[in-house]
Every structure is written in C-alpha cells, then in structure tokens.
PDB file of C-alpha atoms in Angstrom:
ATOM      1  CA  MET A   1     146.716 115.747 125.688  1.00  0.00           C
ATOM      2  CA  SER A   2     147.418 114.356 129.142  1.00  0.00           C
ATOM      3  CA  ASP A   3     151.038 115.802 128.946  1.00  0.00           C
ATOM      4  CA  MET A   4     149.793 119.371 128.811  1.00  0.00           C
ATOM      5  CA  ARG A   5     147.602 119.104 131.913  1.00  0.00           C
ATOM      6  CA  GLN A   6     147.960 121.865 134.230  1.00  0.00           C
ATOM      7  CA  THR A   7     149.188 121.180 137.854  1.00  0.00           C
ATOM      8  CA  ARG A   8     147.997 123.340 140.487  1.00  0.00           C
ATOM      9  CA  VAL A   9     150.219 124.570 143.347  1.00  0.00           C
ATOM     10  CA  SER A  10     149.832 126.662 146.669  1.00  0.00           C
ATOM     11  CA  THR A  11     149.872 130.647 146.682  1.00  0.00           C
ATOM     12  CA  ARG A  12     152.805 130.155 149.069  1.00  0.00           C
ATOM     13  CA  SER A  13     154.802 128.165 146.271  1.00  0.00           C
ATOM     14  CA  LEU A  14     154.403 131.193 144.080  1.00  0.00           C
ATOM     15  CA  ILE A  15     156.595 133.079 146.657  1.00  0.00           C
ATOM     16  CA  GLN A  16     159.077 130.625 146.955  1.00  0.00           C
ATOM     17  CA  VAL A  17     159.191 129.138 143.483  1.00  0.00           C
ATOM     18  CA  SER A  18     158.359 132.069 141.486  1.00  0.00           C
ATOM     19  CA  SER A  19     160.308 131.437 138.283  1.00  0.00           C
ATOM     20  CA  ARG A  20     158.592 132.233 135.345  1.00  0.00           C
ATOM     21  CA  ARG A  21     160.829 130.074 132.926  1.00  0.00           C
ATOM     22  CA  TRP A  22     160.417 127.229 135.701  1.00  0.00           C
ATOM     23  CA  PHE A  23     156.284 127.452 135.243  1.00  0.00           C
ATOM     24  CA  LEU A  24     156.574 127.221 131.513  1.00  0.00           C
ATOM     25  CA  GLN A  25     159.161 124.466 131.599  1.00  0.00           C
ATOM     26  CA  SER A  26     156.822 122.164 133.782  1.00  0.00           C
ATOM     27  CA  GLY A  27     154.441 122.189 131.283  1.00  0.00           C
ATOM     28  CA  LEU A  28     152.557 125.695 131.179  1.00  0.00           C
ATOM     29  CA  SER A  29     151.535 124.595 134.435  1.00  0.00           C
ATOM     30  CA  ALA A  30     149.007 126.848 136.558  1.00  0.00           C
ATOM     31  CA  LEU A  31     149.446 128.278 139.802  1.00  0.00           C
ATOM     32  CA  GLY A  32     146.150 128.678 141.698  1.00  0.00           C
ATOM     33  CA  GLY A  33     144.191 128.419 138.389  1.00  0.00           C
ATOM     34  CA  PHE A  34     146.508 130.816 136.416  1.00  0.00           C
ATOM     35  CA  THR A  35     148.908 129.806 133.770  1.00  0.00           C
ATOM     36  CA  LEU A  36     152.264 131.655 133.197  1.00  0.00           C
ATOM     37  CA  PRO A  37     150.817 133.748 130.263  1.00  0.00           C
ATOM     38  CA  GLN A  38     147.883 134.710 132.648  1.00  0.00           C
ATOM     39  CA  LEU A  39     150.340 135.640 135.180  1.00  0.00           C
ATOM     40  CA  LEU A  40     152.227 137.892 132.778  1.00  0.00           C
ATOM     41  CA  GLN A  41     149.031 139.543 131.723  1.00  0.00           C
ATOM     42  CA  LEU A  42     147.885 140.197 135.305  1.00  0.00           C
ATOM     43  CA  GLN A  43     151.328 141.717 136.234  1.00  0.00           C
ATOM     44  CA  ALA A  44     151.315 144.010 133.396  1.00  0.00           C
ATOM     45  CA  ALA A  45     147.616 145.010 134.032  1.00  0.00           C
ATOM     46  CA  SER A  46     148.156 145.606 137.732  1.00  0.00           C
ATOM     47  CA  GLY A  47     150.580 148.525 137.076  1.00  0.00           C
ATOM     48  CA  VAL A  48     153.628 146.924 138.205  1.00  0.00           C
ATOM     49  CA  THR A  49     155.841 148.297 135.528  1.00  0.00           C
ATOM     50  CA  THR A  50     159.398 148.162 134.814  1.00  0.00           C
ATOM     51  CA  SER A  51     161.894 150.801 134.373  1.00  0.00           C
ATOM     52  CA  LYS A  52     162.244 152.708 130.963  1.00  0.00           C
ATOM     53  CA  SER A  53     165.234 154.174 132.016  1.00  0.00           C
ATOM     54  CA  ALA A  54     168.437 153.401 129.854  1.00  0.00           C
ATOM     55  CA  ASP A  55     170.431 153.528 133.080  1.00  0.00           C
ATOM     56  CA  LYS A  56     169.814 149.896 134.411  1.00  0.00           C
ATOM     57  CA  LYS A  57     171.155 149.498 137.915  1.00  0.00           C
ATOM     58  CA  SER A  58     171.693 146.306 139.886  1.00  0.00           C
ATOM     59  CA  VAL A  59     172.698 146.193 143.650  1.00  0.00           C
ATOM     60  CA  ILE A  60     173.973 142.784 145.271  1.00  0.00           C
ATOM     61  CA  LEU A  61     173.742 143.188 148.957  1.00  0.00           C
ATOM     62  CA  PHE A  62     175.960 140.912 151.035  1.00  0.00           C
ATOM     63  CA  TRP A  63     174.115 140.715 154.383  1.00  0.00           C
ATOM     64  CA  LEU A  64     176.634 139.730 156.944  1.00  0.00           C
ATOM     65  CA  SER A  65     174.183 138.796 159.793  1.00  0.00           C
ATOM     66  CA  GLY A  66     176.043 139.219 163.152  1.00  0.00           C
ATOM     67  CA  GLY A  67     179.527 139.537 163.724  1.00  0.00           C
ATOM     68  CA  PRO A  68     181.910 141.462 166.180  1.00  0.00           C
ATOM     69  CA  SER A  69     181.263 144.799 167.687  1.00  0.00           C
ATOM     70  CA  HIS A  70     181.882 147.912 165.602  1.00  0.00           C
ATOM     71  CA  LEU A  71     184.503 148.703 168.393  1.00  0.00           C
ATOM     72  CA  ASP A  72     186.397 145.991 167.124  1.00  0.00           C
ATOM     73  CA  MET A  73     186.238 146.727 163.523  1.00  0.00           C
ATOM     74  CA  TRP A  74     185.488 149.851 161.836  1.00  0.00           C
ATOM     75  CA  ASP A  75     184.784 152.364 164.925  1.00  0.00           C
ATOM     76  CA  PRO A  76     187.567 151.695 167.331  1.00  0.00           C
ATOM     77  CA  LYS A  77     187.171 154.701 169.257  1.00  0.00           C
ATOM     78  CA  PRO A  78     190.872 154.900 170.550  1.00  0.00           C
ATOM     79  CA  GLU A  79     190.400 157.893 172.599  1.00  0.00           C
ATOM     80  CA  ALA A  80     187.532 156.417 174.839  1.00  0.00           C
ATOM     81  CA  PRO A  81     188.189 155.186 178.356  1.00  0.00           C
ATOM     82  CA  SER A  82     189.500 151.625 178.465  1.00  0.00           C
ATOM     83  CA  GLU A  83     186.245 150.031 179.751  1.00  0.00           C
ATOM     84  CA  ILE A  84     184.517 151.517 176.510  1.00  0.00           C
ATOM     85  CA  ARG A  85     187.212 150.728 173.688  1.00  0.00           C
ATOM     86  CA  GLY A  86     188.144 147.450 172.494  1.00  0.00           C
ATOM     87  CA  PRO A  87     191.342 145.448 173.376  1.00  0.00           C
ATOM     88  CA  TYR A  88     192.972 145.950 169.995  1.00  0.00           C
ATOM     89  CA  ARG A  89     194.812 148.507 168.552  1.00  0.00           C
ATOM     90  CA  THR A  90     194.019 150.815 165.548  1.00  0.00           C
ATOM     91  CA  ILE A  91     195.690 151.301 162.266  1.00  0.00           C
ATOM     92  CA  ALA A  92     195.669 154.176 159.914  1.00  0.00           C
ATOM     93  CA  THR A  93     193.293 153.988 156.524  1.00  0.00           C
ATOM     94  CA  LYS A  94     193.419 155.439 153.188  1.00  0.00           C
ATOM     95  CA  ILE A  95     191.213 158.247 154.448  1.00  0.00           C
ATOM     96  CA  PRO A  96     193.146 160.777 156.651  1.00  0.00           C
ATOM     97  CA  GLY A  97     191.703 160.668 160.219  1.00  0.00           C
ATOM     98  CA  VAL A  98     189.886 157.424 159.854  1.00  0.00           C
ATOM     99  CA  GLN A  99     191.223 154.441 161.556  1.00  0.00           C
ATOM    100  CA  PHE A 100     190.143 150.845 161.816  1.00  0.00           C
ATOM    101  CA  CYS A 101     191.169 147.842 163.837  1.00  0.00           C
ATOM    102  CA  GLU A 102     194.395 146.435 163.445  1.00  0.00           C
ATOM    103  CA  HIS A 103     192.907 143.318 162.127  1.00  0.00           C
ATOM    104  CA  LEU A 104     191.514 144.830 159.004  1.00  0.00           C
ATOM    105  CA  PRO A 105     194.502 145.861 157.066  1.00  0.00           C
ATOM    106  CA  LEU A 106     193.237 145.127 153.727  1.00  0.00           C
ATOM    107  CA  GLN A 107     189.722 147.041 154.362  1.00  0.00           C
ATOM    108  CA  ALA A 108     191.847 149.922 155.669  1.00  0.00           C
ATOM    109  CA  SER A 109     193.801 149.982 152.323  1.00  0.00           C
ATOM    110  CA  ILE A 110     190.425 150.501 150.693  1.00  0.00           C
ATOM    111  CA  ALA A 111     188.899 152.784 152.971  1.00  0.00           C
ATOM    112  CA  ASP A 112     187.927 155.483 150.324  1.00  0.00           C
ATOM    113  CA  LYS A 113     185.694 152.903 148.418  1.00  0.00           C
ATOM    114  CA  LEU A 114     183.585 152.163 151.383  1.00  0.00           C
ATOM    115  CA  SER A 115     180.941 153.893 153.277  1.00  0.00           C
ATOM    116  CA  VAL A 116     181.154 153.221 156.935  1.00  0.00           C
ATOM    117  CA  ILE A 117     178.127 154.258 158.922  1.00  0.00           C
ATOM    118  CA  ARG A 118     178.894 154.875 162.705  1.00  0.00           C
ATOM    119  CA  SER A 119     175.616 156.375 163.826  1.00  0.00           C
ATOM    120  CA  VAL A 120     173.402 153.175 163.782  1.00  0.00           C
ATOM    121  CA  ASP A 121     171.283 152.301 166.759  1.00  0.00           C
ATOM    122  CA  CYS A 122     168.440 150.610 167.580  1.00  0.00           C
ATOM    123  CA  SER A 123     166.319 149.191 170.469  1.00  0.00           C
ATOM    124  CA  ALA A 124     167.233 145.637 170.103  1.00  0.00           C
ATOM    125  CA  SER A 125     170.578 144.124 171.884  1.00  0.00           C
ATOM    126  CA  ASN A 126     171.054 141.448 169.521  1.00  0.00           C
ATOM    127  CA  HIS A 127     171.628 140.612 165.986  1.00  0.00           C
ATOM    128  CA  THR A 128     168.302 138.845 164.903  1.00  0.00           C
ATOM    129  CA  PRO A 129     165.793 141.601 164.037  1.00  0.00           C
ATOM    130  CA  ILE A 130     168.233 142.961 161.446  1.00  0.00           C
ATOM    131  CA  THR A 131     166.841 146.573 162.302  1.00  0.00           C
ATOM    132  CA  MET A 132     168.609 148.029 159.237  1.00  0.00           C
ATOM    133  CA  GLN A 133     167.256 145.330 156.805  1.00  0.00           C
ATOM    134  CA  SER A 134     163.654 146.201 157.819  1.00  0.00           C
ATOM    135  CA  GLY A 135     164.106 149.996 158.434  1.00  0.00           C
ATOM    136  CA  ASN A 136     162.146 149.498 161.700  1.00  0.00           C
ATOM    137  CA  PRO A 137     163.928 151.193 164.616  1.00  0.00           C
ATOM    138  CA  LEU A 138     161.759 149.085 167.098  1.00  0.00           C
ATOM    139  CA  ALA A 139     162.595 145.886 165.282  1.00  0.00           C
ATOM    140  CA  ARG A 140     163.071 143.407 168.201  1.00  0.00           C
ATOM    141  CA  ARG A 141     163.490 139.624 168.674  1.00  0.00           C
ATOM    142  CA  THR A 142     160.096 137.780 168.484  1.00  0.00           C
ATOM    143  CA  ASP A 143     159.181 133.978 168.842  1.00  0.00           C
ATOM    144  CA  ASN A 144     156.629 134.028 165.919  1.00  0.00           C
ATOM    145  CA  GLY A 145     158.929 135.062 163.172  1.00  0.00           C
ATOM    146  CA  ARG A 146     157.722 138.873 163.064  1.00  0.00           C
ATOM    147  CA  ASP A 147     161.002 140.619 163.852  1.00  0.00           C
ATOM    148  CA  GLY A 148     160.081 143.050 161.312  1.00  0.00           C
ATOM    149  CA  ASP A 149     156.816 143.940 162.627  1.00  0.00           C
ATOM    150  CA  GLY A 150     155.426 144.136 158.977  1.00  0.00           C
ATOM    151  CA  TYR A 151     157.900 146.277 157.821  1.00  0.00           C
ATOM    152  CA  PRO A 152     159.299 145.899 154.211  1.00  0.00           C
ATOM    153  CA  SER A 153     162.931 144.955 153.380  1.00  0.00           C
ATOM    154  CA  MET A 154     165.079 147.130 151.340  1.00  0.00           C
ATOM    155  CA  GLY A 155     164.702 144.894 148.383  1.00  0.00           C
ATOM    156  CA  SER A 156     160.786 145.109 148.594  1.00  0.00           C
ATOM    157  CA  VAL A 157     160.964 148.764 148.591  1.00  0.00           C
ATOM    158  CA  ALA A 158     163.179 148.786 145.530  1.00  0.00           C
ATOM    159  CA  ALA A 159     160.710 146.259 143.880  1.00  0.00           C
ATOM    160  CA  LYS A 160     157.605 148.499 144.359  1.00  0.00           C
ATOM    161  CA  PHE A 161     159.130 151.846 143.551  1.00  0.00           C
ATOM    162  CA  ARG A 162     161.803 150.880 140.760  1.00  0.00           C
ATOM    163  CA  GLY A 163     160.707 147.572 139.548  1.00  0.00           C
ATOM    164  CA  ALA A 164     162.808 145.305 137.186  1.00  0.00           C
ATOM    165  CA  ASN A 165     165.514 146.133 134.947  1.00  0.00           C
ATOM    166  CA  ASP A 166     164.062 143.619 132.492  1.00  0.00           C
ATOM    167  CA  PRO A 167     160.610 142.295 132.195  1.00  0.00           C
ATOM    168  CA  ASP A 168     161.896 138.699 132.100  1.00  0.00           C
ATOM    169  CA  LEU A 169     163.708 138.989 135.498  1.00  0.00           C
ATOM    170  CA  PRO A 170     162.232 139.476 138.882  1.00  0.00           C
ATOM    171  CA  PRO A 171     163.219 142.871 140.682  1.00  0.00           C
ATOM    172  CA  PHE A 172     164.161 141.106 144.143  1.00  0.00           C
ATOM    173  CA  VAL A 173     165.856 137.707 144.266  1.00  0.00           C
ATOM    174  CA  GLY A 174     167.036 136.577 147.859  1.00  0.00           C
ATOM    175  CA  LEU A 175     169.351 133.970 148.391  1.00  0.00           C
ATOM    176  CA  ALA A 176     169.248 133.778 152.082  1.00  0.00           C
ATOM    177  CA  ASP A 177     169.888 130.441 153.931  1.00  0.00           C
ATOM    178  CA  SER A 178     167.148 131.108 156.267  1.00  0.00           C
ATOM    179  CA  TRP A 179     163.887 132.797 156.081  1.00  0.00           C
ATOM    180  CA  ALA A 180     163.015 132.206 159.520  1.00  0.00           C
ATOM    181  CA  ALA A 181     162.097 135.953 160.309  1.00  0.00           C
ATOM    182  CA  ASP A 182     160.113 138.415 157.953  1.00  0.00           C
ATOM    183  CA  VAL A 183     162.867 141.034 157.823  1.00  0.00           C
ATOM    184  CA  TRP A 184     163.844 139.877 154.451  1.00  0.00           C
ATOM    185  CA  GLU A 185     160.042 139.827 153.203  1.00  0.00           C
ATOM    186  CA  SER A 186     157.747 142.587 151.716  1.00  0.00           C
ATOM    187  CA  GLY A 187     155.793 143.187 154.975  1.00  0.00           C
ATOM    188  CA  HIS A 188     152.834 145.259 154.652  1.00  0.00           C
ATOM    189  CA  MET A 189     153.415 145.952 151.019  1.00  0.00           C
ATOM    190  CA  GLY A 190     152.022 142.690 150.100  1.00  0.00           C
ATOM    191  CA  SER A 191     153.110 139.373 148.356  1.00  0.00           C
ATOM    192  CA  ASP A 192     153.784 141.114 144.745  1.00  0.00           C
ATOM    193  CA  PHE A 193     156.946 142.592 146.086  1.00  0.00           C
ATOM    194  CA  ALA A 194     157.951 139.450 147.971  1.00  0.00           C
ATOM    195  CA  PRO A 195     161.664 138.110 146.864  1.00  0.00           C
ATOM    196  CA  VAL A 196     162.061 135.255 144.787  1.00  0.00           C
ATOM    197  CA  LYS A 197     163.762 132.937 146.912  1.00  0.00           C
ATOM    198  CA  GLY A 198     166.589 131.984 144.404  1.00  0.00           C
ATOM    199  CA  ALA A 199     168.321 129.267 146.806  1.00  0.00           C
ATOM    200  CA  GLU A 200     165.070 127.137 146.437  1.00  0.00           C
ATOM    201  CA  LEU A 201     165.177 127.442 142.437  1.00  0.00           C
ATOM    202  CA  ASN A 202     168.162 125.320 142.234  1.00  0.00           C
ATOM    203  CA  GLY A 203     167.743 122.982 139.201  1.00  0.00           C
ATOM    204  CA  LYS A 204     164.438 124.369 138.115  1.00  0.00           C
ATOM    205  CA  PHE A 205     165.758 125.836 135.005  1.00  0.00           C
ATOM    206  CA  ALA A 206     166.390 122.468 133.226  1.00  0.00           C
ATOM    207  CA  MET A 207     164.012 121.011 131.115  1.00  0.00           C
ATOM    208  CA  PRO A 208     161.888 118.391 132.789  1.00  0.00           C
ATOM    209  CA  PRO A 209     162.263 114.755 132.125  1.00  0.00           C
ATOM    210  CA  GLY A 210     160.508 113.678 128.698  1.00  0.00           C
ATOM    211  CA  ILE A 211     160.663 117.441 127.549  1.00  0.00           C
ATOM    212  CA  ASP A 212     163.114 118.841 125.088  1.00  0.00           C
ATOM    213  CA  ALA A 213     163.121 121.680 122.866  1.00  0.00           C
ATOM    214  CA  ARG A 214     161.452 120.169 120.037  1.00  0.00           C
ATOM    215  CA  ARG A 215     158.344 118.940 122.041  1.00  0.00           C
ATOM    216  CA  LEU A 216     158.100 122.240 123.664  1.00  0.00           C
ATOM    217  CA  GLN A 217     157.797 123.738 120.259  1.00  0.00           C
ATOM    218  CA  ASP A 218     155.052 121.211 119.348  1.00  0.00           C
ATOM    219  CA  ARG A 219     153.134 122.263 122.119  1.00  0.00           C
ATOM    220  CA  ASN A 220     153.507 126.255 121.355  1.00  0.00           C
ATOM    221  CA  ASP A 221     152.387 125.342 117.566  1.00  0.00           C
ATOM    222  CA  VAL A 222     149.367 123.620 119.196  1.00  0.00           C
ATOM    223  CA  ARG A 223     148.722 126.588 121.182  1.00  0.00           C
ATOM    224  CA  SER A 224     149.098 128.825 118.073  1.00  0.00           C
ATOM    225  CA  GLN A 225     146.658 126.858 116.058  1.00  0.00           C
ATOM    226  CA  LEU A 226     144.156 126.984 118.818  1.00  0.00           C
ATOM    227  CA  ASP A 227     144.513 130.658 119.261  1.00  0.00           C
ATOM    228  CA  HIS A 228     144.353 131.285 115.562  1.00  0.00           C
ATOM    229  CA  PHE A 229     141.131 129.531 115.591  1.00  0.00           C
ATOM    230  CA  SER A 230     139.733 131.640 118.824  1.00  0.00           C
ATOM    231  CA  ARG A 231     140.448 134.732 116.947  1.00  0.00           C
ATOM    232  CA  ARG A 232     138.730 133.632 113.887  1.00  0.00           C
ATOM    233  CA  ILE A 233     135.576 133.404 116.200  1.00  0.00           C
ATOM    234  CA  SER A 234     136.061 136.547 118.054  1.00  0.00           C
ATOM    235  CA  ASN A 235     138.720 139.120 117.478  1.00  0.00           C
ATOM    236  CA  ASN A 236     138.940 140.285 121.187  1.00  0.00           C
ATOM    237  CA  ILE A 237     141.547 142.693 122.076  1.00  0.00           C
ATOM    238  CA  THR A 238     142.212 141.052 125.461  1.00  0.00           C
ATOM    239  CA  LEU A 239     142.658 137.664 123.566  1.00  0.00           C
ATOM    240  CA  ASN A 240     145.353 139.336 121.733  1.00  0.00           C
ATOM    241  CA  ARG A 241     147.131 140.835 124.769  1.00  0.00           C
ATOM    242  CA  ALA A 242     147.013 137.606 126.390  1.00  0.00           C
ATOM    243  CA  ASP A 243     148.703 135.891 123.399  1.00  0.00           C
ATOM    244  CA  ARG A 244     151.467 138.425 123.530  1.00  0.00           C
ATOM    245  CA  TYR A 245     152.173 137.547 126.991  1.00  0.00           C
ATOM    246  CA  THR A 246     152.293 133.829 126.212  1.00  0.00           C
ATOM    247  CA  GLN A 247     154.736 134.291 123.445  1.00  0.00           C
ATOM    248  CA  GLN A 248     156.986 136.263 125.983  1.00  0.00           C
ATOM    249  CA  ALA A 249     156.824 133.418 128.191  1.00  0.00           C
ATOM    250  CA  TYR A 250     157.601 130.913 125.319  1.00  0.00           C
ATOM    251  CA  ASP A 251     160.617 133.023 123.910  1.00  0.00           C
ATOM    252  CA  LEU A 252     161.935 133.145 127.502  1.00  0.00           C
ATOM    253  CA  VAL A 253     162.305 129.449 127.692  1.00  0.00           C
ATOM    254  CA  MET A 254     163.521 128.793 124.206  1.00  0.00           C
ATOM    255  CA  SER A 255     166.285 131.611 124.539  1.00  0.00           C
ATOM    256  CA  GLY A 256     168.200 129.339 126.914  1.00  0.00           C
TER     257      GLY A 256
END
C-alpha cells in the first residue's frame, strides 16, 4: 500500500501544474489534502459548469508582446507630416482605401481577413503593462509584478463566463514564456479562473516510473472494492457522487 500514499503539494502548485491527468498518474496524489476525484467534485459543487452548447468554440491567442510602432506596420498615416509619419512607404491592401507598411506585403494580401484596431490608446508608454490583455486602461509598469493592477486577463474572463468546452479540459491554458507580470492572471476573480500554465506541464502526461496501465487498473479495482464496501455500510448520495468523479478521472487517464 506504500505506493498508494498521497503526496501533498502547495496550493501554488495547483495553479502551475493543474493537470487532472497528471495528478491521477502521479498516484491519485492529493493537493492540499484533496485527491483528484475530490477536486472534480468540488469543481462541480462550486457551480463552475461547462458550456452545454453544441457550438464549442476555441480561441488561440498569439500575443506578440512588443514590436515596432503601428506607424511602421498597419497604421502608416501617409498624409501626416513627416515628423509624425514613419520612414517607410505604404502599399495598397486587399481592402480599398486601407494601406499597410511596404514591408508587410503578405499581410496586405489578406487584409480582408484581419481586424486591425487603430484606436488603441493607454496611459503607459511602454509594452510591459500589456493594457489590452488585462483590459485596464490605467495599466503601467511596476516593480512588484502588479502591472495589471488586479484586472483579470481575457482568458480568465472567458474561463468564468463561458467555461470549458469539455469537462476533461481546462478552460484557459497559457503558454507564455514569462509570468513575471500579473496581466496574464485571473486578478480579482481568484485562482479558480487562473490559467493552466501549459509550458510547465511538459512531460507530465506520461506514466511515472514504475506505473503502467495494468498497475493503474489494479489500483482502480482496489478503490472500487473499498467503495463497494463503504456503500454497503451507508448508501450515501454524496459518496455516490464522489465515486462518479473518481471514475471520470480514471477514464481520463486510461483513454490515453
């Protein structure tokens, strides 16, 4: 039974490595005293439900932090005075009357498929606060990592108000190389809507050393026998619900 012992990790690790499959494959380990099935049960009880709509939409956001001025890319302002407009010429795009910088010919050819927003403004004069990520018009560079000033990121907003497409998948996954600033986080919405930091899950979807599918099956059989014995003692509705979430977690791992 020593292999079935539960390993406790910090609450911070839940945000950083919150993969249900990884938790179960690590031996039904506990996070802050909770097993994966208990976490699934708590998630359902908390009212964080997934969308029931058949229209399951997903969005991949490529966030290019920094870069040249809009004057040198999509908003060249060719009619502006020389001290305002950029040094490059403009070229026509696929949209009549819309011009891009001469160095963006490929983007100009698909301009009808792009949505260029030319009215963005903010109080910060550098890239770091990422105003459009947190939606905070007063975002500015800080020395304490609170650039977003507690405002939730777009992904966290979607996680709260739309939820996941599938109960086995997180609603918000972030692959940013750096999490130094809080503009990617859930802000005042709380950790329930923080992103699963996918870059830190590399290698976590494989069975740990010494554990294969047969051994995991044996563990599940033991759990089923113990649950059956418990139900014979008390046919408790809460226990039955917990068992359903345990089976859900098990099926997730065994599905490969």
